[in-house]
Amino acid sequence: MASPFEMSSRSLNESRPGRDDVIRGTDDDAFISKLSAVNLGYLDDPFVKHFVKRPSRRPPIINRGSYLRTTMLDNLMANFLKNDSRLDQGSSTGGAASSSSTTTVPLIKKQIVSLGCGSDTRYFKLKANGLSAHKYFEIDFAESTAKKAITIKKNKKLLDIIADPDHKLGLGGTEFYSKDYSLLSGDLREFVDSIVPKLKAQGFDTSLPTLFLSECVLIYIQPRDSDDIVDWVGTNMDAALFVVYEQINPSDPFGAMMLRNLKARQIELPGIHAYPSLKSQEERFMSRGWISAKAVDMNTLHDSISEAEMKRISALEIFDEVEEWQLLAQHYCIAWAYNVKKDLGSPPRHDQSQASGQEQLLEAGRLSIQSGYDRSLIISLFAKAVQ
């Protein structure tokens, strides 16, 4: 049985006979789990069903994990896309400002890049809820993007969300292009030489604030390759938020068992020993000069769910695997980091040491950018608690 937090590695492991097919299968498994959570009322996503051929109800611990991972990442991405009409200029702590210390801010163009997207439906869900990125890019191997592209092309509801009569397929049906959504095929191990040119050909703009999402993806490629991606983003983007969801703590008894179980399915995690802890997840970015980074485990995030929301999800089905849940949740985390070029202004630093777990997920919620002459950028706020 898959972990309740397991997300597709999206065929990014080192090549071995049959290995790519096995890992691609984790995307199908993850989306069956997500649809199970949707059908039971944990999640509201009417688009997941279009990417699942054989629905199956999952056990409560799986549903709880799908709910938590999806909800926390969904809220973070939604907060990133929200444009504030007023920007606090008078407080470095994100508190309320007087009318004399605020400045009107125009709408900001923002981008999202989903690395190893699999069957992810966030573009459709966000846009249906009125939260549109200027450009939304998804990247995966051609085998995965071909399946997704044809599903989109044949589905009127999905095409209605895209709302571009000039949309088209490309590269033999492995890619999909529209005015604000691009599904691109490629190998993330060739990010700089192969993926970046494809992004730019579809209108990717390094001057715009951009969220990069790796949902259990970087951990499946060699650290040297994942580090190349982080280095490129930190060096070339004017303002970027990088969000990572993946496994941690491989060396304790439960972590070792987790790795053995994955290996039995021909799945390995090349990156887990390079970034095995919350601290090392933060250092992945801080050691490369990023302005701020934070990582929290899923146990902390689960404990931060509001009383009303906990009451709601607890009523959906009996959930009594508390001890097993706590062990699992300690071995998955969400980490984020943000960076802005020094010559574009210095963003305020926020002390997160006293913040609650949910406030910490947090401090990564949204990028608010002050637009001035020559579009100088300054990160003004990375603090919005997940609702």
Tab-separated table of C-alpha atoms in Angstrom:
chain	number	residue	atom	x	y	z
A	1	MET	CA	0.000	0.000	0.000
A	2	ALA	CA	1.283	3.463	-0.833
A	3	SER	CA	2.109	5.932	1.897
A	4	PRO	CA	-0.678	8.441	2.584
A	5	PHE	CA	1.768	11.199	1.737
A	6	GLU	CA	3.228	9.552	-1.358
A	7	MET	CA	3.155	11.639	-4.500
A	8	SER	CA	4.295	10.697	-7.934
A	9	SER	CA	7.993	10.811	-8.714
A	10	ARG	CA	6.810	11.316	-12.270
A	11	SER	CA	9.352	9.085	-13.996
A	12	LEU	CA	12.411	11.012	-12.898
A	13	ASN	CA	14.557	8.178	-11.536
A	14	GLU	CA	17.794	7.037	-13.085
A	15	SER	CA	17.088	4.917	-16.150
A	16	ARG	CA	16.845	1.150	-15.634
A	17	PRO	CA	14.787	-1.388	-17.585
A	18	GLY	CA	11.197	-1.083	-16.400
A	19	ARG	CA	12.048	1.495	-13.710
A	20	ASP	CA	10.422	4.442	-15.450
A	21	ASP	CA	7.159	2.553	-15.893
A	22	VAL	CA	7.104	1.599	-12.213
A	23	ILE	CA	7.679	5.153	-11.093
A	24	ARG	CA	5.183	6.589	-13.557
A	25	GLY	CA	2.688	4.248	-11.957
A	26	THR	CA	3.041	6.110	-8.672
A	27	ASP	CA	1.304	9.059	-10.316
A	28	ASP	CA	-1.725	6.879	-11.060
A	29	ASP	CA	-1.688	5.573	-7.501
A	30	ALA	CA	-1.453	9.070	-6.032
A	31	PHE	CA	-4.362	10.316	-8.087
A	32	ILE	CA	-6.546	7.343	-7.187
A	33	SER	CA	-5.837	8.303	-3.574
A	34	LYS	CA	-6.625	11.934	-4.260
A	35	LEU	CA	-9.925	11.038	-5.938
A	36	SER	CA	-10.785	8.876	-2.935
A	37	ALA	CA	-10.300	11.918	-0.696
A	38	VAL	CA	-12.408	14.012	-3.070
A	39	ASN	CA	-15.240	11.493	-3.173
A	40	LEU	CA	-15.357	11.273	0.619
A	41	GLY	CA	-15.494	15.047	1.033
A	42	TYR	CA	-11.986	15.753	2.279
A	43	LEU	CA	-11.146	17.757	-0.829
A	44	ASP	CA	-13.056	19.782	-3.379
A	45	ASP	CA	-11.560	19.198	-6.816
A	46	PRO	CA	-13.972	18.389	-9.654
A	47	PHE	CA	-11.122	17.883	-12.109
A	48	VAL	CA	-9.304	14.917	-10.557
A	49	LYS	CA	-11.904	12.441	-11.818
A	50	HIS	CA	-10.994	13.210	-15.411
A	51	PHE	CA	-7.525	11.730	-14.875
A	52	VAL	CA	-8.514	8.540	-13.004
A	53	LYS	CA	-9.797	5.553	-14.960
A	54	ARG	CA	-10.409	3.132	-12.064
A	55	PRO	CA	-11.519	4.846	-8.833
A	56	SER	CA	-10.949	3.049	-5.543
A	57	ARG	CA	-11.700	3.991	-1.947
A	58	ARG	CA	-8.554	4.255	0.143
A	59	PRO	CA	-8.152	3.588	3.901
A	60	PRO	CA	-8.637	6.539	6.275
A	61	ILE	CA	-4.904	7.106	6.839
A	62	ILE	CA	-4.365	7.398	3.086
A	63	ASN	CA	-7.258	9.817	2.733
A	64	ARG	CA	-5.983	11.939	5.618
A	65	GLY	CA	-2.529	12.146	4.045
A	66	SER	CA	-3.904	13.079	0.625
A	67	TYR	CA	-6.034	15.752	2.261
A	68	LEU	CA	-3.215	17.306	4.271
A	69	ARG	CA	-0.608	17.389	1.505
A	70	THR	CA	-3.040	18.712	-1.074
A	71	THR	CA	-4.668	21.294	1.179
A	72	MET	CA	-1.412	22.793	2.427
A	73	LEU	CA	0.102	23.076	-1.056
A	74	ASP	CA	-3.156	24.339	-2.570
A	75	ASN	CA	-3.430	27.096	0.015
A	76	LEU	CA	0.180	28.104	-0.410
A	77	MET	CA	-0.176	28.380	-4.171
A	78	ALA	CA	-3.473	30.235	-3.918
A	79	ASN	CA	-1.929	32.729	-1.522
A	80	PHE	CA	0.964	33.250	-3.909
A	81	LEU	CA	-1.413	34.137	-6.718
A	82	LYS	CA	-3.550	36.531	-4.713
A	83	ASN	CA	-2.787	40.155	-5.543
A	84	ASP	CA	-2.970	42.653	-2.694
A	85	SER	CA	-4.448	46.023	-3.509
A	86	ARG	CA	-2.540	47.631	-0.665
A	87	LEU	CA	1.012	47.026	0.418
A	88	ASP	CA	2.272	47.579	3.939
A	89	GLN	CA	5.268	49.925	3.756
A	90	GLY	CA	5.458	50.791	7.420
A	91	SER	CA	5.938	47.481	9.180
A	92	SER	CA	8.644	44.850	8.810
A	93	THR	CA	6.579	42.320	10.741
A	94	GLY	CA	3.579	42.197	8.457
A	95	GLY	CA	1.286	43.957	10.928
A	96	ALA	CA	-1.474	46.397	10.092
A	97	ALA	CA	-0.279	49.729	8.805
A	98	SER	CA	-1.847	53.142	9.017
A	99	SER	CA	-3.264	54.775	5.886
A	100	SER	CA	-0.229	57.010	5.641
A	101	SER	CA	2.123	54.040	5.395
A	102	THR	CA	0.403	52.086	2.616
A	103	THR	CA	0.872	52.278	-1.116
A	104	THR	CA	-1.509	51.181	-3.848
A	105	VAL	CA	-0.053	48.325	-5.844
A	106	PRO	CA	-1.167	47.388	-9.370
A	107	LEU	CA	-1.949	43.805	-10.276
A	108	ILE	CA	1.166	41.704	-10.554
A	109	LYS	CA	1.872	39.182	-13.276
A	110	LYS	CA	2.991	35.907	-11.724
A	111	GLN	CA	4.114	32.540	-13.049
A	112	ILE	CA	4.016	28.964	-11.765
A	113	VAL	CA	6.328	26.169	-12.886
A	114	SER	CA	5.316	22.657	-11.814
A	115	LEU	CA	8.290	20.307	-12.026
A	116	GLY	CA	7.256	16.730	-12.766
A	117	CYS	CA	3.578	17.612	-12.922
A	118	GLY	CA	2.094	14.177	-13.548
A	119	SER	CA	-1.711	14.395	-13.559
A	120	ASP	CA	-1.780	17.464	-11.311
A	121	THR	CA	-5.007	19.489	-11.617
A	122	ARG	CA	-4.044	22.657	-9.743
A	123	TYR	CA	-4.028	24.844	-12.843
A	124	PHE	CA	-7.673	24.003	-13.476
A	125	LYS	CA	-8.749	24.274	-9.843
A	126	LEU	CA	-7.001	27.600	-9.255
A	127	LYS	CA	-8.317	29.150	-12.453
A	128	ALA	CA	-11.855	27.903	-11.793
A	129	ASN	CA	-11.623	29.691	-8.440
A	130	GLY	CA	-10.576	32.948	-10.081
A	131	LEU	CA	-6.842	32.637	-9.389
A	132	SER	CA	-4.970	32.737	-12.680
A	133	ALA	CA	-1.244	32.874	-13.182
A	134	HIS	CA	0.002	34.975	-16.070
A	135	LYS	CA	1.683	31.776	-17.243
A	136	TYR	CA	1.370	28.286	-15.780
A	137	PHE	CA	3.954	25.745	-16.957
A	138	GLU	CA	3.950	22.001	-16.315
A	139	ILE	CA	6.873	19.714	-17.113
A	140	ASP	CA	7.180	15.938	-17.223
A	141	PHE	CA	8.497	13.112	-19.353
A	142	ALA	CA	6.860	12.728	-22.755
A	143	GLU	CA	5.082	9.493	-21.782
A	144	SER	CA	3.264	11.343	-19.002
A	145	THR	CA	2.568	14.581	-20.856
A	146	ALA	CA	1.175	12.736	-23.878
A	147	LYS	CA	-1.435	11.038	-21.716
A	148	LYS	CA	-2.323	14.296	-20.001
A	149	ALA	CA	-2.414	16.326	-23.211
A	150	ILE	CA	-4.870	13.999	-24.918
A	151	THR	CA	-7.083	13.902	-21.813
A	152	ILE	CA	-7.257	17.700	-21.841
A	153	LYS	CA	-7.805	17.862	-25.604
A	154	LYS	CA	-10.784	15.492	-25.428
A	155	ASN	CA	-12.431	17.046	-22.366
A	156	LYS	CA	-14.713	20.039	-22.923
A	157	LYS	CA	-14.808	20.960	-19.228
A	158	LEU	CA	-11.029	21.208	-19.100
A	159	LEU	CA	-10.868	23.131	-22.374
A	160	ASP	CA	-13.524	25.536	-21.093
A	161	ILE	CA	-11.249	26.358	-18.149
A	162	ILE	CA	-8.301	26.959	-20.478
A	163	ALA	CA	-10.585	29.188	-22.574
A	164	ASP	CA	-8.237	29.587	-25.513
A	165	PRO	CA	-9.689	28.699	-28.944
A	166	ASP	CA	-6.169	28.793	-30.364
A	167	HIS	CA	-4.812	26.066	-28.067
A	168	LYS	CA	-2.872	23.325	-29.807
A	169	LEU	CA	-0.912	20.134	-29.342
A	170	GLY	CA	2.783	19.965	-30.158
A	171	LEU	CA	5.678	17.538	-30.551
A	172	GLY	CA	3.574	14.638	-31.717
A	173	GLY	CA	0.914	15.178	-29.071
A	174	THR	CA	3.309	15.211	-26.117
A	175	GLU	CA	2.871	18.939	-25.447
A	176	PHE	CA	-0.054	21.344	-25.099
A	177	TYR	CA	0.121	25.101	-25.638
A	178	SER	CA	-2.346	27.859	-24.771
A	179	LYS	CA	-2.171	31.522	-23.841
A	180	ASP	CA	-1.703	30.925	-20.105
A	181	TYR	CA	-1.016	27.180	-19.797
A	182	SER	CA	1.805	25.126	-21.298
A	183	LEU	CA	2.373	21.398	-20.798
A	184	LEU	CA	5.949	20.604	-21.814
A	185	SER	CA	7.796	17.314	-22.200
A	186	GLY	CA	11.351	16.880	-21.017
A	187	ASP	CA	13.831	15.388	-18.572
A	188	LEU	CA	14.497	17.475	-15.467
A	189	ARG	CA	18.028	16.099	-15.380
A	190	GLU	CA	18.535	18.296	-18.462
A	191	PHE	CA	16.791	21.324	-16.990
A	192	VAL	CA	19.213	24.049	-18.026
A	193	ASP	CA	20.025	22.814	-21.521
A	194	SER	CA	16.650	21.379	-22.499
A	195	ILE	CA	13.802	22.585	-20.278
A	196	VAL	CA	14.722	26.258	-19.925
A	197	PRO	CA	14.750	26.887	-23.710
A	198	LYS	CA	11.323	25.256	-23.955
A	199	LEU	CA	9.987	27.443	-21.163
A	200	LYS	CA	11.291	30.597	-22.801
A	201	ALA	CA	9.833	29.582	-26.158
A	202	GLN	CA	6.401	29.553	-24.494
A	203	GLY	CA	6.767	32.998	-22.933
A	204	PHE	CA	8.490	32.253	-19.635
A	205	ASP	CA	9.767	35.530	-18.160
A	206	THR	CA	12.623	35.498	-15.636
A	207	SER	CA	11.692	39.016	-14.475
A	208	LEU	CA	8.295	37.939	-13.102
A	209	PRO	CA	7.761	36.546	-9.590
A	210	THR	CA	7.546	32.805	-10.058
A	211	LEU	CA	6.620	29.837	-7.875
A	212	PHE	CA	8.474	26.593	-8.610
A	213	LEU	CA	6.782	23.458	-7.261
A	214	SER	CA	8.485	20.109	-6.694
A	215	GLU	CA	5.911	17.750	-5.228
A	216	CYS	CA	7.953	14.654	-4.438
A	217	VAL	CA	10.055	15.095	-7.580
A	218	LEU	CA	13.561	16.404	-6.859
A	219	ILE	CA	14.121	13.576	-4.396
A	220	TYR	CA	13.902	11.065	-7.274
A	221	ILE	CA	16.830	12.503	-9.223
A	222	GLN	CA	20.487	12.704	-8.284
A	223	PRO	CA	21.370	15.632	-5.968
A	224	ARG	CA	23.718	17.117	-8.552
A	225	ASP	CA	20.788	17.403	-10.982
A	226	SER	CA	18.316	18.816	-8.467
A	227	ASP	CA	20.969	21.253	-7.241
A	228	ASP	CA	21.432	22.482	-10.809
A	229	ILE	CA	17.745	23.419	-10.898
A	230	VAL	CA	17.900	25.275	-7.588
A	231	ASP	CA	21.104	27.046	-8.656
A	232	TRP	CA	19.584	28.141	-11.960
A	233	VAL	CA	16.441	29.491	-10.318
A	234	GLY	CA	18.407	31.369	-7.664
A	235	THR	CA	20.772	32.863	-10.228
A	236	ASN	CA	18.407	33.713	-13.064
A	237	MET	CA	15.057	34.647	-11.512
A	238	ASP	CA	14.413	38.185	-10.289
A	239	ALA	CA	12.019	36.932	-7.609
A	240	ALA	CA	11.238	33.305	-6.898
A	241	LEU	CA	9.460	31.109	-4.377
A	242	PHE	CA	10.528	27.453	-4.423
A	243	VAL	CA	8.266	24.878	-2.760
A	244	VAL	CA	9.386	21.293	-2.093
A	245	TYR	CA	7.361	18.386	-0.718
A	246	GLU	CA	9.265	15.179	-0.047
A	247	GLN	CA	10.399	12.469	2.351
A	248	ILE	CA	12.882	12.976	5.204
A	249	ASN	CA	14.475	11.086	8.121
A	250	PRO	CA	15.719	8.006	6.235
A	251	SER	CA	18.054	6.763	8.967
A	252	ASP	CA	15.697	6.042	11.854
A	253	PRO	CA	13.949	2.638	12.009
A	254	PHE	CA	10.774	3.806	10.316
A	255	GLY	CA	12.705	5.688	7.636
A	256	ALA	CA	14.830	2.633	6.895
A	257	MET	CA	11.694	0.519	6.590
A	258	MET	CA	10.182	3.119	4.261
A	259	LEU	CA	13.199	2.903	1.958
A	260	ARG	CA	13.127	-0.900	1.971
A	261	ASN	CA	9.461	-0.908	1.008
A	262	LEU	CA	10.105	1.510	-1.838
A	263	LYS	CA	13.070	-0.517	-3.043
A	264	ALA	CA	10.875	-3.613	-3.145
A	265	ARG	CA	8.753	-1.688	-5.667
A	266	GLN	CA	11.918	-0.794	-7.648
A	267	ILE	CA	11.702	2.792	-6.420
A	268	GLU	CA	14.734	4.582	-5.005
A	269	LEU	CA	15.176	8.066	-3.573
A	270	PRO	CA	18.600	9.335	-4.687
A	271	GLY	CA	18.083	12.690	-3.004
A	272	ILE	CA	16.947	11.662	0.449
A	273	HIS	CA	20.424	11.250	1.947
A	274	ALA	CA	21.565	14.598	0.576
A	275	TYR	CA	18.682	16.414	2.303
A	276	PRO	CA	17.550	14.033	5.059
A	277	SER	CA	16.313	16.510	7.674
A	278	LEU	CA	14.328	19.693	8.070
A	279	LYS	CA	17.552	21.606	8.662
A	280	SER	CA	19.227	20.231	5.552
A	281	GLN	CA	16.129	21.032	3.490
A	282	GLU	CA	16.561	24.652	4.538
A	283	GLU	CA	20.295	24.557	3.912
A	284	ARG	CA	19.661	23.380	0.346
A	285	PHE	CA	18.648	26.985	-0.326
A	286	MET	CA	20.429	29.032	2.335
A	287	SER	CA	23.833	27.616	1.375
A	288	ARG	CA	23.209	28.981	-2.118
A	289	GLY	CA	22.461	32.503	-0.966
A	290	TRP	CA	18.663	32.427	-0.886
A	291	ILE	CA	17.184	35.030	1.427
A	292	SER	CA	15.031	32.782	3.577
A	293	ALA	CA	14.077	29.120	3.853
A	294	LYS	CA	11.902	27.064	6.163
A	295	ALA	CA	10.878	23.398	6.416
A	296	VAL	CA	8.198	21.794	8.589
A	297	ASP	CA	7.084	18.182	8.836
A	298	MET	CA	3.553	17.085	8.104
A	299	ASN	CA	2.923	16.236	11.746
A	300	THR	CA	3.406	19.894	12.646
A	301	LEU	CA	1.093	20.979	9.856
A	302	HIS	CA	-1.549	18.465	10.874
A	303	ASP	CA	-1.455	19.787	14.439
A	304	SER	CA	-2.026	23.282	13.049
A	305	ILE	CA	-5.372	22.487	11.427
A	306	SER	CA	-8.113	24.647	12.927
A	307	GLU	CA	-10.530	23.102	15.401
A	308	ALA	CA	-13.472	23.613	13.059
A	309	GLU	CA	-11.691	22.006	10.101
A	310	MET	CA	-10.485	19.092	12.215
A	311	LYS	CA	-14.053	18.510	13.358
A	312	ARG	CA	-15.217	18.534	9.739
A	313	ILE	CA	-12.720	15.982	8.412
A	314	SER	CA	-13.024	13.792	11.521
A	315	ALA	CA	-16.729	13.371	10.795
A	316	LEU	CA	-16.048	11.980	7.318
A	317	GLU	CA	-14.883	8.528	8.454
A	318	ILE	CA	-13.452	6.734	11.482
A	319	PHE	CA	-9.763	7.510	11.929
A	320	ASP	CA	-7.987	5.546	14.655
A	321	GLU	CA	-4.472	4.985	13.260
A	322	VAL	CA	-3.106	7.858	15.325
A	323	GLU	CA	0.284	6.397	16.257
A	324	GLU	CA	0.965	5.137	12.731
A	325	TRP	CA	-0.077	8.534	11.373
A	326	GLN	CA	2.345	10.379	13.631
A	327	LEU	CA	5.227	8.152	12.523
A	328	LEU	CA	4.420	8.669	8.863
A	329	ALA	CA	3.932	12.399	9.218
A	330	GLN	CA	7.379	12.788	10.761
A	331	HIS	CA	8.903	11.441	7.546
A	332	TYR	CA	7.418	13.923	5.079
A	333	CYS	CA	7.841	17.669	4.936
A	334	ILE	CA	7.050	20.824	3.054
A	335	ALA	CA	9.989	23.178	2.579
A	336	TRP	CA	10.073	26.529	0.879
A	337	ALA	CA	12.537	29.270	0.144
A	338	TYR	CA	12.378	32.649	-1.495
A	339	ASN	CA	14.912	34.822	-3.191
A	340	VAL	CA	15.100	38.212	-4.883
A	341	LYS	CA	18.034	39.726	-6.704
A	342	LYS	CA	20.022	42.117	-4.548
A	343	ASP	CA	19.893	44.934	-7.087
A	344	LEU	CA	16.084	44.791	-7.029
A	345	GLY	CA	15.709	45.680	-3.370
A	346	SER	CA	16.061	43.925	-0.032
A	347	PRO	CA	12.999	42.105	1.285
A	348	PRO	CA	12.220	42.220	4.985
A	349	ARG	CA	13.322	39.269	7.040
A	350	HIS	CA	10.726	37.696	9.313
A	351	ASP	CA	11.561	35.886	12.535
A	352	GLN	CA	9.775	32.534	12.225
A	353	SER	CA	11.206	30.969	15.361
A	354	GLN	CA	8.097	31.717	17.441
A	355	ALA	CA	5.530	31.082	14.711
A	356	SER	CA	3.133	28.161	14.867
A	357	GLY	CA	3.406	25.351	12.341
A	358	GLN	CA	0.579	26.645	10.218
A	359	GLU	CA	1.875	30.199	10.373
A	360	GLN	CA	5.198	28.822	9.182
A	361	LEU	CA	3.638	27.280	6.011
A	362	LEU	CA	3.040	29.634	6.147
A	363	GLU	CA	5.392	32.420	5.838
A	364	ALA	CA	5.642	31.153	2.273
A	365	GLY	CA	2.163	32.072	1.223
A	366	ARG	CA	2.531	34.855	-1.262
A	367	LEU	CA	4.889	37.213	-3.004
A	368	SER	CA	3.736	40.830	-3.027
A	369	ILE	CA	5.872	42.903	-5.354
A	370	GLN	CA	6.130	46.676	-5.433
A	371	SER	CA	6.153	47.881	-9.022
A	372	GLY	CA	8.122	51.032	-9.606
A	373	TYR	CA	10.083	52.661	-12.407
A	374	ASP	CA	11.987	50.000	-14.372
A	375	ARG	CA	9.945	47.417	-12.481
A	376	SER	CA	12.214	47.185	-9.503
A	377	LEU	CA	11.073	44.321	-7.321
A	378	ILE	CA	11.063	43.930	-3.590
A	379	ILE	CA	9.513	41.102	-1.665
A	380	SER	CA	7.266	42.768	0.905
A	381	LEU	CA	5.299	39.929	2.368
A	382	PHE	CA	5.744	36.158	2.721
A	383	ALA	CA	3.377	35.799	5.622
A	384	LYS	CA	-0.129	34.500	5.411
A	385	ALA	CA	-1.382	31.618	7.508
A	386	VAL	CA	-3.165	28.857	5.615
A	387	GLN	CA	-6.894	29.193	6.061
